Steps between C-alpha positions, in 0.01 A plus 500: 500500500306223383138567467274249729238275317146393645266264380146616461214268409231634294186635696731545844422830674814508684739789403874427447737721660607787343821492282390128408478368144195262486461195359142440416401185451142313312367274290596595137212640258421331193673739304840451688494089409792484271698752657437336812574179380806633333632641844458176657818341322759797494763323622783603772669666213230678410552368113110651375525300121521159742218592706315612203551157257423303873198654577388419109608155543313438831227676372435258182578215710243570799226607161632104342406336895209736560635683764414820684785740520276809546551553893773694602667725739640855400728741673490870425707765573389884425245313288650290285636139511804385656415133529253215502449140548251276332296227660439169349278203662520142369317188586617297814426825719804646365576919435822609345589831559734682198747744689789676284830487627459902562219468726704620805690743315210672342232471728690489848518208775167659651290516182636188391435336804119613489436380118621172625282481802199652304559199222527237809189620660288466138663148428385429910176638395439271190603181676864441381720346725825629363596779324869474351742755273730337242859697489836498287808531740528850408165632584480257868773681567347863518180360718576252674468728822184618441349185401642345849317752668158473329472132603687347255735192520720379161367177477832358267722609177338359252723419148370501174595202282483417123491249267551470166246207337615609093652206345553152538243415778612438889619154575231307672587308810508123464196324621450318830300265601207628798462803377191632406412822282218739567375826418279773639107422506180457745606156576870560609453838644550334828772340407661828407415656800665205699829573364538877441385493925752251551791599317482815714624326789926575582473674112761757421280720276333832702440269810336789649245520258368174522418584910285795370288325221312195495534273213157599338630849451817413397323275235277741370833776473654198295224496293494872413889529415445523084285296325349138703477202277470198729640266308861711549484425878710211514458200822669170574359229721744255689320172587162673486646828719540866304877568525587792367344752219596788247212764377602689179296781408550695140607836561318814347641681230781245439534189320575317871461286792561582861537247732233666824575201743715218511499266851574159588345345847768414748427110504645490097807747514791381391395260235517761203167572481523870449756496188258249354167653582699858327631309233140402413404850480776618287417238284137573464585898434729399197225259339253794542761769316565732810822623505643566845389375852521754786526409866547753834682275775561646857960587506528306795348143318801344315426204491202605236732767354758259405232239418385748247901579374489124450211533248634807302342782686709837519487729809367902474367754662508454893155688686394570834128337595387729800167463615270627810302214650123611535379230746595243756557194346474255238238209478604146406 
């Protein structure tokens, strides 16, 4: 006979039945950060050496951005911990939420269900508009349930693709006449804004998303993804009109580039834009000396995916985005 499991939240007076193993759940001390950090990326296999060399790695990376990785969730169970997930808040009134892929297992759908709510209603709280969890295949797989029950919708599959930049340098596309370059600065901020809000309309890449967030915020996200350096965020005019538009960011930790947003407005698809526009960038991250160019592109795009085959990228890991919208709607 399978003993029942009941989530508790720290400070409730209410009594669980007898014969059931609780779950409590709180905020972790300071002296559980690493542990709880390290519990926040056991995977569905429950491999402990991954989660451990994962946590380090997101650790040094949020340190490199300046990040705050020191709110988190614990469960315990006859006091000690079972599980945890770590909260993470960017600009563009965005909060990640770190879940391991034994969060059900370990904690059970009740307890897990309440550390998600509890990490909604503090994102709700400090003004975010979206809070989201990043998953491998794997780990989706073991809570997908309980994430559909705390509110949460999987906003697309996102795959991970490379590209190498080391040796001879990427072929340029030939030039064309009516074309003009620009990049990122006080003057064609507009202009940047113009596009990224246009190419949203019929694109294939996390369509739902861009019904939740307004441009602005989805600006300033692009701008936190790595390192900004506006002169990497790429924009072509056509007959005085901005067309389409890549932003590279480096990448912490790693000698690279990751393409955060790539869009061309409706009016100019068709006409090759994009490959040029990425061909730019590739171009610019081999004359600088990085050696690999990273992009995330929603499964269900291919026409960028094979846009991106066309210019040497590789395909990798395939994720889950899942995310719990935190108010009504998006402004303009």
């Amino acid at each position: 006979m399978k003993q029942r499991i009941e989530a508790r939240i720290a400070g409730s007076d209410a009594a669980p039945p007898v014969g059931t193993a609780v779950t409590l759940i709180r905020p972790a001390q300071s002296d559980e950060f690493r542990e709880a950090l390290r519990l926040s990326f056991v995977p569905a296999n429950g491999d402990r050496t991954r989660a451990m060399a994962l946590s380090e790695t997101v650790l040094a990376h949020a340190r490199a951005m300046q990040h705050d990785v020191s709110r988190q969730w614990v469960a315990l169970r006859n006091g000690r911990l079972v599980t945890a997930c770590t909260y993470l808040e960017t600009p563009g009134r965005l909060a990640t939420l770190m879940i391991p892929g034994r969060f059900v297992a370990d904690a059970g759908p009740s307890a897990a269900g309440e550390m998600l709510n509890a990490a909604a209603g503090v994102a709700a709280q400090r003004g975010n508009r979206l809070i989201q969890c990043l998953l491998t295949l794997e780990d989706a797989s073991e809570v997908r349930s309980v994430l559909a029950a705390s509110g949460y919708v999987m906003l697309a599959r996102l795959l991970h693709m490379e590209r190498s930049i080391q040796g001879a340098p990427p072929e340029a596309a030939p030039a064309a006449d009516g074309l003009r370059w620009r990049t990122f600065d006080s003057t064609t901020a507009p202009l940047f804004r113009e596009v990224i809000h246009s190419s949203y309309e019929g694109s294939l890449d996390c369509p739902k998303l861009s019904s939740v967030r307004s441009v602005d915020d989805a600006i300033e996200s692009h701008r936190s993804a790595g390192y900004f350096k506006p002169h990497r965020w790429l924009l072509i005019e056509v007959e005085g009109q901005p067309a389409a538009c890549a932003l590279f960011n480096e990448t912490p930790l790693r000698a690279g580039l990751e393409l955060v947003y790539m869009g061309v407005a409706p009016l100019f698809r068709g006409r090759g834009l994009g490959a040029r526009v990425l061909a730019r960038g590739l171009a610019l991250a081999h004359r600088e000396g990085f050696s690999v160019v990273d992009v995330a592109v929603d499964e269900s795009n291919r026409p960028a995916i094979d846009l991106y085959c066309r210019l040497g990228f590789r395909a990798g890991v395939l994720r889950e985005a899942w995310a719990r919208i935190l108010s009504d709607h998006a402004e303009g």
